[in-house]
Short mmCIF file of C-alpha atoms and ligand atoms in Angstrom, two decimals:
data_model
loop_
_atom_site.label_atom_id
_atom_site.label_comp_id
_atom_site.label_asym_id
_atom_site.label_seq_id
_atom_site.Cartn_x
_atom_site.Cartn_y
_atom_site.Cartn_z
CA MET A 113 67.43 135.86 114.98
CA THR A 114 65.74 134.41 111.94
CA ALA A 115 67.23 131.35 110.26
CA ALA A 116 69.31 131.80 107.11
CA LYS A 117 67.12 131.90 104.00
CA THR A 118 67.79 129.39 101.28
CA VAL A 119 67.74 130.27 97.59
CA PHE A 120 67.89 128.17 94.43
CA ILE A 121 68.76 129.96 91.19
CA ARG A 122 68.19 128.49 87.73
CA THR A 123 69.69 130.39 84.80
CA PHE A 124 68.69 130.36 81.14
CA GLY A 125 70.11 132.38 78.25
CA CYS A 126 73.36 134.10 77.53
CA GLN A 127 76.50 135.04 79.42
CA MET A 128 74.84 138.26 80.59
CA ASN A 129 72.33 136.20 82.48
CA GLU A 130 75.03 133.86 83.82
CA ARG A 131 76.91 136.85 85.15
CA ASP A 132 73.76 138.46 86.60
CA SER A 133 72.95 135.20 88.41
CA GLU A 134 76.46 135.03 89.76
CA ILE A 135 76.14 138.55 91.11
CA MET A 136 72.75 137.77 92.68
CA ALA A 137 74.26 134.73 94.40
CA GLN A 138 77.10 136.85 95.66
CA LEU A 139 74.79 139.54 97.00
CA LEU A 140 72.68 136.92 98.77
CA GLY A 141 75.82 135.55 100.39
CA ARG A 142 76.24 138.93 102.10
CA CYS A 143 72.85 138.87 103.78
CA ASP A 144 72.39 135.64 105.65
CA CYS A 145 71.21 133.63 102.65
CA ARG A 146 72.50 130.31 101.46
CA LEU A 147 72.36 128.83 97.96
CA VAL A 148 70.91 125.31 97.76
CA SER A 149 71.05 122.84 94.92
CA VAL A 150 67.44 121.60 94.79
CA PRO A 151 64.28 123.70 94.54
CA GLU A 152 62.48 121.67 97.21
CA ALA A 153 65.04 122.84 99.76
CA ALA A 154 64.66 126.52 98.94
CA ASP A 155 62.71 129.38 100.49
CA LEU A 156 63.03 131.23 97.20
CA VAL A 157 63.40 129.74 93.75
CA LEU A 158 64.55 132.35 91.29
CA VAL A 159 64.42 131.67 87.56
CA ASN A 160 66.68 133.96 85.54
CA THR A 161 65.09 133.94 82.12
CA CYS A 162 65.79 134.42 78.40
CA SER A 163 63.30 135.53 75.76
CA ILE A 164 65.48 135.60 72.65
CA ARG A 165 63.27 133.03 70.89
CA ASP A 166 59.82 131.73 71.61
CA LYS A 167 61.20 128.32 72.63
CA ALA A 168 63.41 129.91 75.30
CA GLU A 169 60.39 131.73 76.70
CA GLN A 170 58.21 128.61 76.67
CA LYS A 171 60.86 126.75 78.68
CA VAL A 172 60.41 129.31 81.43
CA TYR A 173 56.66 128.80 81.61
CA SER A 174 56.98 125.05 81.75
CA LEU A 175 59.57 125.29 84.54
CA LEU A 176 57.31 127.68 86.47
CA GLY A 177 54.45 125.22 86.06
CA HIS A 178 56.63 122.45 87.42
CA LEU A 179 57.74 124.59 90.37
CA ARG A 180 54.11 125.37 91.16
CA ASP A 181 53.52 121.61 91.43
CA VAL A 182 56.59 121.19 93.62
CA GLN A 183 55.29 123.94 95.87
CA ALA A 184 51.85 122.33 96.10
CA LYS A 185 53.37 118.96 96.98
CA TYR A 186 56.17 119.91 99.40
CA GLY A 187 55.07 123.32 100.66
CA ARG A 188 58.36 124.63 99.32
CA PRO A 189 59.68 126.79 97.79
CA ARG A 190 57.91 129.46 99.80
CA TRP A 191 58.32 131.99 97.04
CA LEU A 192 58.77 131.89 93.28
CA GLY A 193 60.72 134.64 91.56
CA VAL A 194 61.40 135.48 87.91
CA ALA A 195 64.33 137.62 86.81
CA GLY A 196 65.96 138.44 83.47
CA CYS A 197 64.57 139.11 80.01
CA VAL A 198 61.15 137.43 80.31
CA ALA A 199 60.62 139.29 83.59
CA GLN A 200 61.47 142.59 81.92
CA GLN A 201 59.34 141.83 78.88
CA GLU A 202 56.24 140.56 80.67
CA GLY A 203 56.40 142.55 83.92
CA GLU A 204 53.20 142.35 85.95
CA ARG A 205 51.57 140.20 83.26
CA LEU A 206 53.67 137.34 84.62
CA ILE A 207 51.81 137.51 87.91
CA GLU A 208 48.44 137.81 86.18
CA ARG A 209 49.25 134.73 84.14
CA MET A 210 50.82 132.81 87.04
CA PRO A 211 49.68 134.15 90.40
CA VAL A 212 52.08 131.79 92.19
CA VAL A 213 54.88 134.09 91.07
CA ASN A 214 55.76 136.39 93.97
CA LEU A 215 58.72 138.28 92.66
CA VAL A 216 59.47 139.86 89.26
CA ILE A 217 62.90 141.45 88.80
CA GLY A 218 63.87 143.30 85.62
CA THR A 219 67.28 143.15 83.98
CA GLN A 220 68.62 146.28 85.67
CA GLN A 221 67.13 145.63 89.11
CA PHE A 222 68.73 142.31 90.02
CA PHE A 223 71.19 143.93 92.40
CA ARG A 224 68.21 144.84 94.62
CA LEU A 225 67.42 141.16 95.24
CA PRO A 226 68.28 141.15 98.98
CA GLU A 227 66.00 144.14 99.60
CA LEU A 228 63.18 142.67 97.50
CA LEU A 229 63.47 139.32 99.24
CA ALA A 230 63.21 141.06 102.60
CA ARG A 231 59.91 142.57 101.45
CA LEU A 232 58.55 139.09 100.72
CA GLU A 233 59.64 138.02 104.15
CA HIS A 234 57.76 140.92 105.67
CA GLY A 235 54.58 139.60 104.14
CA GLU A 236 54.19 141.29 100.76
CA LYS A 237 52.60 138.81 98.37
CA HIS A 238 53.89 140.29 95.13
CA VAL A 239 56.99 142.38 94.63
CA VAL A 240 57.84 143.86 91.22
CA ALA A 241 60.95 145.87 90.23
CA LEU A 242 61.21 146.76 86.55
CA ASP A 243 62.84 150.16 86.07
CA LEU A 244 64.96 150.19 82.94
CA SER A 245 67.20 152.91 81.52
CA LYS A 246 65.30 154.19 78.52
CA ASP A 247 67.82 156.98 78.13
CA PHE A 248 71.48 157.32 78.86
CA VAL A 249 71.40 157.25 82.61
CA ILE A 250 74.36 155.44 84.07
CA PRO A 251 73.11 152.76 86.41
CA PRO A 252 75.03 151.87 89.52
CA PHE A 253 77.79 149.65 88.21
CA GLN A 254 79.44 149.11 91.56
CA HIS A 255 77.38 145.97 92.04
CA LEU A 256 79.33 144.51 89.15
CA LEU A 257 82.70 145.47 90.50
CA ASN A 258 82.33 144.96 94.21
CA SER A 259 80.71 141.58 94.05
CA PRO A 260 82.08 139.49 96.87
CA SER A 261 83.09 136.35 95.01
CA ARG A 262 85.27 138.41 92.73
CA ALA A 263 87.45 138.74 95.83
CA ASP A 264 86.83 135.21 97.05
CA ALA A 265 89.70 133.05 95.94
CA ALA A 266 88.85 130.28 98.42
CA SER A 267 87.42 128.00 95.77
CA GLY A 268 90.19 128.87 93.31
CA ALA A 269 89.55 131.40 90.57
CA PRO A 270 88.40 129.87 87.29
CA VAL A 271 90.99 130.03 84.54
CA GLN A 272 88.51 131.74 82.23
CA ARG A 273 86.12 134.55 83.23
CA PHE A 274 83.73 136.95 81.53
CA VAL A 275 83.86 140.65 82.35
CA ASN A 276 80.94 142.89 81.52
CA ILE A 277 81.89 146.10 79.75
CA MET A 278 78.47 147.38 78.82
CA GLN A 279 74.82 146.58 78.95
CA GLY A 280 71.85 147.07 76.68
CA CYS A 281 71.72 147.52 72.92
CA ASN A 282 70.79 150.39 70.60
CA ASN A 283 70.81 148.51 67.33
CA PHE A 284 67.20 147.44 67.08
CA CYS A 285 67.75 144.62 64.62
CA SER A 286 64.17 144.09 63.52
CA TYR A 287 63.94 140.49 64.83
CA CYS A 288 65.50 141.07 68.23
CA VAL A 289 64.03 141.54 71.68
CA VAL A 290 67.24 142.54 73.45
CA PRO A 291 66.91 146.34 73.03
CA TYR A 292 63.51 146.05 74.74
CA THR A 293 64.57 143.71 77.53
CA ARG A 294 67.99 145.18 78.26
CA GLY A 295 67.39 148.86 77.59
CA ARG A 296 69.75 151.39 76.06
CA GLU A 297 73.41 150.77 75.55
CA ILE A 298 75.46 151.88 78.53
CA SER A 299 79.22 151.55 78.78
CA ARG A 300 80.82 150.69 82.04
CA PRO A 301 83.55 153.01 83.31
CA PHE A 302 86.96 152.22 81.84
CA ALA A 303 88.72 152.23 85.21
CA ASP A 304 86.20 149.82 86.77
CA ILE A 305 86.73 147.30 83.97
CA LEU A 306 90.49 147.44 84.35
CA GLU A 307 90.23 147.11 88.12
CA GLU A 308 88.05 144.02 87.80
CA VAL A 309 90.40 142.42 85.26
CA ARG A 310 93.40 143.07 87.55
CA LEU A 311 91.54 141.58 90.50
CA LEU A 312 90.65 138.44 88.56
CA VAL A 313 94.14 137.97 87.17
CA ASP A 314 95.60 138.41 90.68
CA GLN A 315 93.33 135.59 91.79
CA GLY A 316 94.57 133.26 89.08
CA THR A 317 92.32 133.91 86.07
CA ARG A 318 94.35 133.68 82.86
CA GLU A 319 91.77 134.31 80.14
CA ILE A 320 89.30 137.18 80.06
CA THR A 321 86.40 137.60 77.64
CA LEU A 322 85.05 141.14 77.50
CA LEU A 323 81.31 140.87 77.31
CA GLY A 324 78.52 142.99 75.86
CA GLN A 325 75.72 142.74 73.28
CA ASN A 326 77.75 144.91 70.95
CA VAL A 327 81.19 145.43 72.42
CA ASN A 328 82.66 147.41 69.59
CA SER A 329 80.38 150.34 70.16
CA TYR A 330 81.84 150.62 73.68
CA GLY A 331 82.09 154.26 74.72
CA LYS A 332 80.21 155.61 71.73
CA THR A 333 76.92 156.26 73.44
CA ASN A 334 77.67 157.47 76.95
CA GLN A 335 80.99 159.16 76.97
CA VAL A 336 80.81 159.97 80.68
CA ALA A 337 81.84 156.46 81.55
CA ALA A 338 84.40 155.80 78.88
CA GLY A 339 85.64 159.34 78.23
CA PRO A 340 87.15 159.69 74.78
CA ARG A 341 88.16 156.04 74.80
CA ARG A 342 86.68 153.42 72.52
CA PHE A 343 86.76 149.64 72.39
CA PRO A 344 90.24 149.33 70.80
CA ASP A 345 91.63 151.57 73.60
CA LEU A 346 90.03 149.25 76.14
CA LEU A 347 91.53 146.18 74.47
CA ARG A 348 94.98 147.76 74.47
CA ALA A 349 94.68 148.68 78.15
CA VAL A 350 93.39 145.27 79.25
CA ALA A 351 96.06 143.51 77.16
CA GLN A 352 98.72 145.14 79.33
CA VAL A 353 97.48 143.69 82.61
CA PRO A 354 100.43 141.62 83.86
CA GLY A 355 99.70 137.91 84.10
CA LEU A 356 96.85 137.91 81.58
CA LYS A 357 97.54 135.24 78.98
CA ARG A 358 94.52 135.44 76.72
CA LEU A 359 91.96 138.06 75.84
CA ARG A 360 88.74 137.63 73.85
CA PHE A 361 85.56 139.61 73.33
CA THR A 362 81.99 138.90 72.38
CA THR A 363 79.79 139.93 70.62
CA SER A 364 80.82 142.40 67.97
CA HIS A 365 78.56 143.85 65.32
CA PRO A 366 79.99 143.82 61.78
CA LYS A 367 78.90 147.39 61.10
CA ASP A 368 81.05 148.64 64.00
CA LEU A 369 84.12 146.53 63.26
CA ASP A 370 86.53 149.25 62.16
CA LEU A 371 90.14 149.19 61.06
CA ASP A 372 91.45 150.30 64.45
CA LEU A 373 89.80 147.29 66.09
CA MET A 374 91.01 144.93 63.36
CA ARG A 375 94.56 146.17 63.87
CA CYS A 376 94.40 145.06 67.51
CA PHE A 377 94.54 141.45 66.29
CA ALA A 378 97.88 142.11 64.62
CA GLU A 379 99.15 144.30 67.45
CA LEU A 380 98.24 142.54 70.70
CA PRO A 381 99.81 139.12 71.27
CA VAL A 382 97.34 138.20 74.06
CA LEU A 383 94.31 138.88 71.86
CA CYS A 384 93.26 135.46 70.56
CA PRO A 385 93.04 135.13 66.76
CA HIS A 386 89.35 134.34 66.84
CA VAL A 387 86.28 136.49 66.36
CA HIS A 388 82.57 135.87 66.67
CA LEU A 389 81.02 138.12 64.04
CA PRO A 390 77.31 137.39 63.55
CA VAL A 391 76.32 137.81 59.91
CA GLN A 392 72.69 136.52 60.18
CA SER A 393 72.12 136.29 56.42
CA GLY A 394 73.96 136.39 53.09
CA SER A 395 71.13 138.20 51.28
CA ASN A 396 71.25 141.99 51.07
CA ALA A 397 67.47 142.24 50.88
CA VAL A 398 67.11 140.24 54.09
CA LEU A 399 69.96 142.12 55.81
CA ALA A 400 68.22 145.40 55.00
CA ARG A 401 64.90 144.20 56.43
CA MET A 402 66.78 142.95 59.49
CA ASN A 403 68.15 146.49 59.94
CA ARG A 404 71.69 145.15 60.19
CA GLY A 405 73.37 148.16 58.60
CA TYR A 406 75.75 146.28 56.25
CA THR A 407 75.64 144.31 53.03
CA ALA A 408 77.06 140.86 52.36
CA GLU A 409 79.82 142.51 50.30
CA ALA A 410 80.74 144.84 53.16
CA TYR A 411 80.85 141.87 55.51
CA LEU A 412 83.09 139.90 53.15
CA GLY A 413 85.34 142.95 52.79
CA LYS A 414 85.84 143.03 56.56
CA VAL A 415 86.60 139.32 56.64
CA LEU A 416 89.28 139.80 53.96
CA GLU A 417 90.80 142.70 55.86
CA LEU A 418 90.84 140.72 59.11
CA ARG A 419 92.56 137.82 57.37
CA ARG A 420 95.08 140.16 55.76
CA LEU A 421 95.97 141.64 59.16
CA LYS A 422 95.90 138.32 61.02
CA PRO A 423 96.24 135.39 58.60
CA ASP A 424 95.57 132.66 61.20
CA ILE A 425 92.36 134.25 62.51
CA THR A 426 89.32 131.96 62.72
CA LEU A 427 85.76 133.19 62.45
CA ALA A 428 82.53 132.13 64.06
CA THR A 429 79.10 133.52 63.28
CA ASP A 430 75.34 133.39 63.88
CA PHE A 431 72.70 132.77 61.21
CA ILE A 432 68.95 133.20 61.24
CA VAL A 433 67.06 131.16 58.65
CA GLY A 434 63.49 131.73 57.57
CA PHE A 435 63.32 135.46 58.29
CA PRO A 436 59.98 136.85 57.01
CA GLY A 437 60.06 137.03 53.23
CA GLU A 438 63.27 134.98 52.88
CA THR A 439 63.14 133.40 49.41
CA GLU A 440 64.99 130.30 48.21
CA ALA A 441 67.37 132.68 46.43
CA ASP A 442 67.97 134.61 49.67
CA PHE A 443 68.72 131.39 51.47
CA ALA A 444 71.04 130.25 48.66
CA ALA A 445 72.96 133.51 49.15
CA THR A 446 73.39 132.61 52.83
CA LEU A 447 74.77 129.19 51.91
CA ARG A 448 77.14 130.83 49.43
CA LEU A 449 78.38 133.24 52.06
CA LEU A 450 79.01 130.36 54.45
CA GLU A 451 81.06 128.59 51.78
CA THR A 452 82.95 131.73 50.83
CA VAL A 453 83.96 132.64 54.37
CA ARG A 454 84.29 129.06 55.61
CA PHE A 455 83.45 129.85 59.22
CA ALA A 456 85.18 127.55 61.70
CA SER A 457 81.86 127.28 63.53
CA SER A 458 78.45 128.87 63.64
CA PHE A 459 75.25 129.02 65.64
CA SER A 460 72.14 128.94 63.52
CA PHE A 461 68.53 129.51 64.47
CA LYS A 462 65.09 129.39 62.94
CA TYR A 463 63.58 132.86 62.93
CA SER A 464 61.19 133.25 65.84
CA ASP A 465 58.61 136.04 66.19
CA ARG A 466 59.24 138.25 69.20
CA PRO A 467 56.12 140.31 69.94
CA GLN A 468 57.98 143.53 70.74
CA ALA A 469 60.32 143.36 67.76
CA ARG A 470 59.33 144.98 64.45
CA ALA A 471 59.74 141.88 62.28
CA SER A 472 56.86 140.23 64.11
CA GLN A 473 54.66 142.61 62.04
CA PHE A 474 56.36 141.75 58.73
CA PRO A 475 54.38 139.85 56.09
CA ASP A 476 55.34 136.59 54.36
CA LYS A 477 56.18 134.50 57.37
CA ILE A 478 58.01 131.30 56.42
CA PRO A 479 56.31 128.03 57.43
CA GLU A 480 57.96 126.01 60.20
CA ASP A 481 58.79 123.03 57.97
CA ALA A 482 60.56 125.24 55.42
CA LYS A 483 62.56 126.87 58.23
CA ALA A 484 63.49 123.46 59.60
CA GLU A 485 64.59 122.28 56.15
CA ARG A 486 66.80 125.36 55.61
CA LEU A 487 68.28 125.03 59.08
CA ALA A 488 69.19 121.38 58.44
CA GLN A 489 70.86 122.28 55.13
CA LEU A 490 72.84 125.09 56.66
CA GLN A 491 73.96 122.99 59.60
CA GLU A 492 75.00 120.12 57.37
CA LYS A 493 77.18 122.46 55.34
CA GLN A 494 78.66 123.99 58.49
CA ASN A 495 79.41 120.56 59.98
CA GLU A 496 81.32 119.62 56.84
CA ILE A 497 83.40 122.78 57.03
CA THR A 498 84.05 122.41 60.77
CA PHE A 499 85.10 118.81 60.25
CA GLU A 500 87.49 119.92 57.49
CA TYR A 501 89.10 122.42 59.87
CA ASN A 502 89.43 119.63 62.43
CA ARG A 503 90.85 117.12 59.98
CA ALA A 504 93.72 119.46 59.15
CA LEU A 505 94.91 119.33 62.77
CA PRO A 506 96.19 115.79 63.54
CA GLY A 507 99.97 115.85 63.63
CA ARG A 508 100.04 119.58 64.33
CA THR A 509 100.90 121.14 67.68
CA VAL A 510 98.54 123.71 69.14
CA GLU A 511 98.73 126.01 72.14
CA VAL A 512 96.25 125.03 74.85
CA LEU A 513 95.27 126.98 77.94
CA VAL A 514 94.58 124.27 80.50
CA GLU A 515 91.16 124.63 82.13
CA SER A 516 90.98 121.38 84.06
CA ALA A 517 93.27 118.46 84.78
CA GLY A 518 91.61 115.36 86.19
CA GLU A 519 92.24 111.98 84.66
CA ASN A 520 92.67 113.80 81.35
CA GLY A 521 93.42 117.41 80.67
CA GLN A 522 91.04 119.82 79.01
CA GLY A 523 91.63 123.23 77.56
CA ARG A 524 91.09 125.45 74.56
CA THR A 525 93.08 126.52 71.53
CA PRO A 526 93.45 130.22 70.69
CA GLY A 527 90.66 129.57 68.15
CA ASN A 528 88.40 128.51 71.06
CA ARG A 529 88.34 124.80 70.16
CA ILE A 530 88.13 122.40 73.10
CA VAL A 531 91.00 119.91 73.27
CA HIS A 532 91.15 116.81 75.50
CA PHE A 533 94.63 115.57 76.14
CA THR A 534 96.73 113.09 78.05
CA ALA A 535 100.32 113.43 79.20
CA ALA A 536 103.09 111.48 77.48
CA SER A 537 104.20 108.53 79.60
CA GLY A 538 104.64 109.07 83.30
CA GLN A 539 104.24 112.83 83.43
CA ALA A 540 101.74 114.57 85.69
CA LEU A 541 99.28 116.74 83.80
CA PRO A 542 99.92 120.49 83.75
CA ALA A 543 97.92 122.53 86.26
CA PRO A 544 94.90 124.62 85.22
CA GLY A 545 96.09 128.01 84.05
CA ALA A 546 99.19 126.68 82.28
CA LEU A 547 99.71 127.42 78.58
CA VAL A 548 101.04 124.24 76.99
CA GLN A 549 101.75 122.80 73.57
CA VAL A 550 99.60 119.79 72.70
CA ARG A 551 100.07 117.57 69.66
CA ILE A 552 96.71 116.74 68.14
CA ASP A 553 96.33 113.00 67.54
CA ARG A 554 92.68 112.60 66.54
CA ALA A 555 89.97 114.83 65.19
CA GLY A 556 86.27 114.02 65.26
CA PRO A 557 83.52 116.19 63.79
CA HIS A 558 83.21 118.01 67.12
CA SER A 559 86.20 116.99 69.19
CA LEU A 560 89.97 117.12 69.28
CA THR A 561 92.24 114.87 71.33
CA GLY A 562 95.98 115.08 71.75
CA THR A 563 99.11 114.48 73.80
CA TRP A 564 101.14 116.83 75.94
CA PHE A 565 104.86 116.09 75.90
N1 SAH B 880 74.01 140.94 70.62
C1 SAH B 880 74.46 139.74 70.11
C2 SAH B 880 73.65 138.54 70.47
C3 SAH B 880 72.23 138.54 70.12
S1 SAH B 880 71.33 137.11 70.49
C4 SAH B 880 74.63 139.94 68.65
O1 SAH B 880 74.08 140.83 68.06
O2 SAH B 880 75.37 139.19 68.09
C5 SAH B 880 72.24 135.83 69.69
C6 SAH B 880 71.72 135.40 68.37
O3 SAH B 880 70.38 134.97 68.47
C7 SAH B 880 71.68 136.46 67.31
O4 SAH B 880 72.93 136.71 66.73
C8 SAH B 880 70.70 135.90 66.33
O5 SAH B 880 71.33 135.06 65.40
C9 SAH B 880 69.78 135.06 67.21
N2 SAH B 880 68.45 135.67 67.34
C10 SAH B 880 68.14 136.85 67.91
N3 SAH B 880 66.81 137.09 67.81
C11 SAH B 880 66.27 136.03 67.17
C12 SAH B 880 64.95 135.69 66.74
N4 SAH B 880 63.92 136.49 66.96
N5 SAH B 880 64.77 134.50 66.10
C13 SAH B 880 65.81 133.68 65.87
N6 SAH B 880 67.07 133.95 66.24
C14 SAH B 880 67.32 135.12 66.87
FE1 SF4 B 881 69.83 142.06 69.12
FE2 SF4 B 881 70.96 143.25 67.05
FE3 SF4 B 881 71.36 144.19 69.50
FE4 SF4 B 881 72.45 141.88 68.78
S1 SF4 B 881 72.93 143.89 67.88
S2 SF4 B 881 71.38 142.33 70.71
S3 SF4 B 881 70.92 141.01 67.45
S4 SF4 B 881 69.41 144.20 68.41
FE1 F3S B 882 68.34 135.96 76.20
FE2 F3S B 882 68.22 138.31 77.29
FE3 F3S B 882 70.56 137.19 76.85
S1 F3S B 882 66.92 137.59 75.69
S2 F3S B 882 70.16 136.01 75.00
S3 F3S B 882 69.03 136.45 78.25
S4 F3S B 882 70.05 139.34 76.60
#
């Protein structure tokens, strides 16, 4: 019998990648492989990669360079593998550029890892698996559902888990690489999603975030999997799972946020009053060139409607600054939109050319220093607004879902703010999974601390 193979996985990028890595680890666990925590101890080092911006991609190449040096020095890892979005985007070019790479696994092939690893073990020098659904073929989703650690409660189920409901994206925002790296939008069968949620809640998970690049087009593109049901139907069904305390979703596209979905916030008590709704820009000219499919006015209209239906809802968003051709006036419109909506938080990025995406061919690229200047301005404004939200909290009591309880407790508010708390004199802290009321005592620009009574 051969000895158990050891694998080290390093993950970059979004929750999709996190979940894919988790599944790969689980599949390896089924086939005489063991995860290790340092690359030098591994037979295979697998880097699960992100290519959303150039910087993310460059990080991958520098890590691969480092791993090549580790291999030269220690004779280990035996093999280097690349999975995820850079793997899908670059394919065989990765091996041409870095011949030390032995394994390239695309975003829809990761569930074949055990089989591909066996091929390396049988002496193949380079193994490449890149097939991607270019049309609406339903890939085998059972690897998502039947992953072993979903049924492994030994280590205690985390309080909060992500559940994939779809993969891919059909939106082709002109700056974005995801439709090329993740293929066409495919919805996961309704019943499989519900089964996974039930399984997780049975194991002790209390908060579920439904995950996809564009969750609110769930079921619109391949009706085989979802039948006549759409995202609001899915939310209503998941909300009924007994024992589930909180439900969230990410990410939703403003153009697909319809009234039926907005009503869910008013209708479903477990649905947290918080939504991540990436706006990208406040300028209609820029939004049109981005191919976003809405105007700033339409976006603001949806925000008003959401707040009418659910007055305590908080909003988060994403911004891109320095999109090709973005003028000072365009950028000023973005700042105005930020001030009008007063997002509780936002992620903001400098536009980055992605070779496959259309905007990489657009004229009037903005110089790096101008992008950096706009980013700093935007972030300063956002920090002020976030701090104002925080400053309104001391003295108020908020509901916290406890995620950990060591020396201090930590959890999140319905609005997804992290709260650190202590127990009032003498009490033991509540266990992870409990929903408790915490009085906020102090608010910093990025942190909230309080007391549980
Ligand atoms: N599907 C999700 C997430 C996309 S990636 C969505 O549409 O919301 C997350 C964020 O990265 C995007 O919202 C966008 O703000 C940013 N982003 C994507 N491509 C980018 C690029 N080429 N340059 C800079 N930021 C980018
Ligand atoms: Fe990219 Fe747009 Fe799809 Fe989001 S909706 S993944 S930004 S193409
Ligand atoms: Fe990155 Fe791919 Fe996710 S590009 S953000 S890992 S979908």
